[in-house]
XYZ file of C-alpha atoms in Angstrom:
261
model
C 0.127 0.009 -0.050
C 2.824 2.345 0.912
C 4.482 1.766 -2.519
C 1.144 2.492 -4.049
C 0.810 5.828 -2.384
C 4.495 6.629 -3.325
C 3.827 5.935 -7.039
C 0.579 8.035 -6.972
C 2.461 10.846 -5.344
C 5.135 10.765 -7.912
C 2.553 10.718 -10.748
C 0.611 13.673 -9.236
C 3.824 15.792 -9.034
C 4.713 14.889 -12.693
C 1.287 16.175 -13.731
C 1.543 19.309 -11.787
C 5.070 20.030 -13.240
C 3.887 19.511 -16.661
C 0.850 21.744 -16.281
C 3.157 24.643 -15.175
C 5.023 24.491 -18.493
C 1.950 23.833 -20.774
C 1.537 27.530 -21.591
C 4.382 29.643 -20.342
C 3.418 32.663 -22.424
C 0.057 32.990 -20.759
C 1.245 34.976 -17.715
C 4.897 35.923 -19.026
C 4.196 37.569 -22.298
C 2.137 40.514 -23.305
C -0.344 39.068 -25.910
C -2.220 42.213 -26.837
C -1.467 44.815 -29.650
C -1.355 48.534 -28.600
C -0.132 51.767 -29.912
C 1.344 54.616 -27.986
C 3.208 57.813 -28.294
C 6.898 57.096 -28.004
C 7.681 60.119 -25.706
C 4.396 60.058 -23.680
C 6.248 58.579 -20.613
C 8.199 62.008 -20.274
C 6.633 64.097 -17.608
C 6.575 67.299 -19.740
C 6.276 65.782 -23.272
C 8.652 66.913 -25.893
C 10.148 70.321 -26.760
C 10.518 71.322 -30.440
C 12.659 74.347 -30.718
C 13.450 76.347 -33.792
C 15.485 79.476 -34.877
C 13.320 82.052 -36.482
C 15.095 83.157 -39.549
C 12.114 84.831 -41.488
C 8.486 85.818 -41.211
C 7.555 82.973 -43.663
C 9.551 80.235 -42.305
C 8.004 76.731 -41.496
C 9.746 73.737 -39.980
C 8.486 70.100 -39.476
C 8.680 68.195 -36.109
C 7.735 64.586 -36.095
C 5.857 63.106 -33.067
C 6.791 59.246 -32.753
C 4.455 56.397 -32.223
C 5.285 52.810 -31.039
C 3.603 49.435 -31.608
C 3.518 47.594 -28.426
C 3.151 43.951 -29.309
C 4.928 40.631 -29.707
C 3.948 40.405 -33.312
C 3.717 42.892 -36.177
C 1.881 40.846 -38.847
C -0.796 43.545 -39.535
C -0.836 47.425 -40.034
C -2.112 49.720 -37.281
C -3.762 52.992 -38.326
C -4.306 55.693 -35.574
C -6.400 58.748 -35.713
C -4.642 61.801 -34.057
C -6.862 64.557 -32.503
C -5.879 67.982 -30.857
C -6.794 67.975 -27.215
C -8.798 71.150 -26.053
C -6.190 71.844 -23.467
C -3.705 72.931 -26.446
C -2.640 76.539 -26.124
C -1.184 76.157 -29.787
C -3.678 77.525 -32.307
C -3.958 75.732 -35.751
C -3.110 77.980 -38.647
C -1.165 80.319 -36.339
C 1.432 78.127 -34.516
C 0.994 74.803 -36.427
C -0.763 72.996 -39.252
C -1.496 69.344 -39.908
C -1.442 67.838 -43.386
C -3.785 64.945 -42.041
C -5.056 63.251 -38.850
C -3.931 59.677 -39.300
C -0.688 57.729 -39.063
C -0.039 54.098 -39.927
C 2.488 51.604 -38.580
C 2.958 49.089 -41.279
C 2.909 45.468 -41.216
C 6.440 44.259 -40.034
C 7.082 47.564 -38.431
C 7.040 49.009 -34.801
C 7.280 52.610 -35.253
C 6.014 55.421 -37.360
C 6.087 59.377 -37.179
C 3.258 61.808 -37.217
C 4.434 65.065 -38.915
C 3.479 68.478 -37.555
C 4.217 71.617 -39.415
C 5.498 74.493 -37.235
C 4.671 78.004 -38.571
C 7.943 79.318 -37.098
C 7.627 82.675 -38.852
C 4.291 83.498 -37.102
C 5.526 82.774 -33.693
C 7.185 85.461 -31.519
C 10.067 84.115 -29.172
C 8.147 85.288 -26.157
C 5.229 82.840 -26.987
C 5.009 79.395 -25.346
C 2.471 77.466 -27.223
C 1.849 73.936 -26.443
C 0.322 71.489 -28.728
C -1.479 68.586 -26.911
C -2.230 65.443 -29.062
C -4.413 62.457 -28.285
C -4.588 58.947 -30.099
C -8.325 59.230 -30.378
C -8.962 55.741 -31.890
C -6.890 53.078 -33.567
C -7.674 50.330 -36.220
C -5.858 47.004 -35.607
C -4.703 47.763 -32.032
C -5.921 49.318 -28.664
C -4.702 52.755 -27.467
C -2.372 52.394 -24.530
C -4.375 53.663 -21.706
C -1.306 55.735 -20.245
C 0.405 56.704 -23.126
C -2.263 57.890 -25.603
C -1.592 61.557 -24.980
C 1.477 63.823 -25.524
C 2.247 67.501 -25.067
C 4.613 69.037 -27.776
C 6.085 72.376 -26.488
C 6.626 74.640 -29.468
C 9.517 77.091 -28.850
C 11.075 79.604 -31.141
C 14.316 81.528 -30.485
C 16.227 84.255 -32.341
C 19.273 83.401 -34.341
C 22.294 82.797 -31.933
C 25.943 82.542 -32.505
C 27.937 82.793 -29.364
C 30.598 79.922 -29.860
C 34.206 81.047 -29.758
C 36.923 82.404 -27.605
C 35.886 84.928 -24.747
C 37.827 87.065 -22.229
C 36.718 87.955 -18.888
C 37.259 91.500 -17.524
C 40.332 90.301 -15.343
C 42.091 89.047 -18.541
C 41.425 85.322 -18.133
C 40.254 83.588 -21.422
C 37.640 80.828 -21.759
C 35.775 79.103 -24.621
C 32.141 78.799 -25.478
C 30.886 75.784 -27.433
C 27.427 75.127 -28.850
C 25.728 72.018 -27.402
C 22.267 72.369 -28.747
C 19.830 74.888 -30.299
C 20.428 78.088 -28.553
C 22.311 76.203 -25.720
C 25.978 76.737 -24.991
C 28.700 75.660 -22.612
C 31.311 77.772 -20.951
C 34.527 75.621 -20.551
C 35.799 77.681 -17.505
C 33.193 79.642 -15.713
C 35.638 80.035 -12.720
C 38.080 81.994 -14.763
C 35.891 84.937 -14.031
C 37.673 85.066 -10.517
C 36.510 86.895 -7.530
C 35.221 83.831 -5.697
C 37.063 80.739 -5.880
C 40.281 82.029 -7.669
C 41.965 79.405 -10.017
C 41.603 76.362 -7.562
C 39.852 74.220 -10.292
C 37.954 74.530 -13.454
C 34.176 75.129 -13.353
C 32.207 74.640 -16.393
C 28.712 75.915 -16.982
C 25.733 75.701 -19.426
C 23.597 78.733 -20.563
C 20.681 79.284 -22.976
C 20.393 82.381 -25.350
C 16.891 83.526 -26.100
C 16.965 86.631 -28.191
C 20.088 87.867 -26.231
C 18.661 87.081 -23.021
C 20.859 84.552 -21.221
C 20.076 82.043 -18.430
C 23.023 80.260 -16.779
C 22.379 76.772 -15.238
C 25.706 75.510 -15.054
C 26.185 72.136 -13.044
C 29.726 70.806 -12.712
C 29.438 67.026 -11.483
C 33.255 66.974 -10.776
C 33.239 69.592 -8.141
C 29.583 69.441 -7.066
C 28.963 73.040 -7.542
C 25.858 74.414 -9.129
C 25.738 77.926 -10.691
C 22.681 79.965 -11.525
C 22.448 83.303 -13.190
C 20.951 85.772 -15.723
C 22.474 87.883 -18.196
C 22.443 89.657 -21.580
C 24.329 89.695 -24.891
C 25.177 92.847 -26.656
C 25.647 92.143 -30.246
C 27.065 95.624 -30.996
C 29.743 95.652 -28.246
C 30.126 91.842 -28.717
C 29.902 91.347 -24.909
C 28.140 89.128 -22.606
C 27.210 90.367 -19.101
C 25.940 88.020 -16.569
C 24.170 90.335 -14.143
C 24.600 87.859 -11.229
C 26.108 84.396 -10.839
C 25.319 82.472 -7.756
C 26.737 79.312 -6.211
C 23.390 77.721 -5.169
C 25.186 74.666 -3.926
C 27.554 76.120 -1.066
C 26.849 79.643 -0.749
C 23.517 80.769 -2.156
C 23.607 84.155 -0.394
C 26.787 85.098 -2.378
C 26.641 86.481 -5.925
C 29.356 87.607 -8.307
C 27.621 90.448 -10.279
C 28.160 92.106 -13.624
C 30.437 89.317 -14.873
C 31.633 90.815 -18.285
C 32.977 88.701 -21.254
C 34.124 90.055 -24.500
C 34.387 87.922 -27.828
C 37.794 87.574 -29.128
């Protein structure tokens, strides 16, 4: 009898183990077919920045969409709608050639083009275009990623890269790292605070000759903040104040002047 019980126990265990492996994909793999905005996971959406060169200028920005699926055997067509919360106005800030986009069979990504009416936009404006995937054929709309904000930003032409000299005679270089974004190689060369103990780099943005410094130097753990202006006639940059917000937020170096060499 004991031997019979043992045999039954072994048989039961074998059946149980087999059942665990009958359909491993049921609980492990996503078996649906969804479509989503590629950058909808970003908390503030995406920013499309353009340099305004003329009043008739237009530019294209592309909003990416993803297929979320283990197979791509059939196409997905999504209908895109503008959300009522948008502050961007069609015909003023942007235009759309259509309202659908298709991810083809065998493909996992596609782009929805948006024409930006750059020449119509003043750099002081901050229009936001909010898009929804209102419906889709061939897939479900991802519940958390079917909406995205495109921040449309326009800046004036900017050309600040080169060699610059502080008022104390120290020289540094500025390099362009993005549209209207620059990096000062040695901000600490301005002197008056840390002397020449170490090199302190810093990033800043240029918006129609109004500058914002947000320099973070990971090596030294110092974060600088400041505001400034660029004078294209005198070819000078003047940071009205530069503050060490990490160690001494009550101290500011004022009227830091740099001259293009």
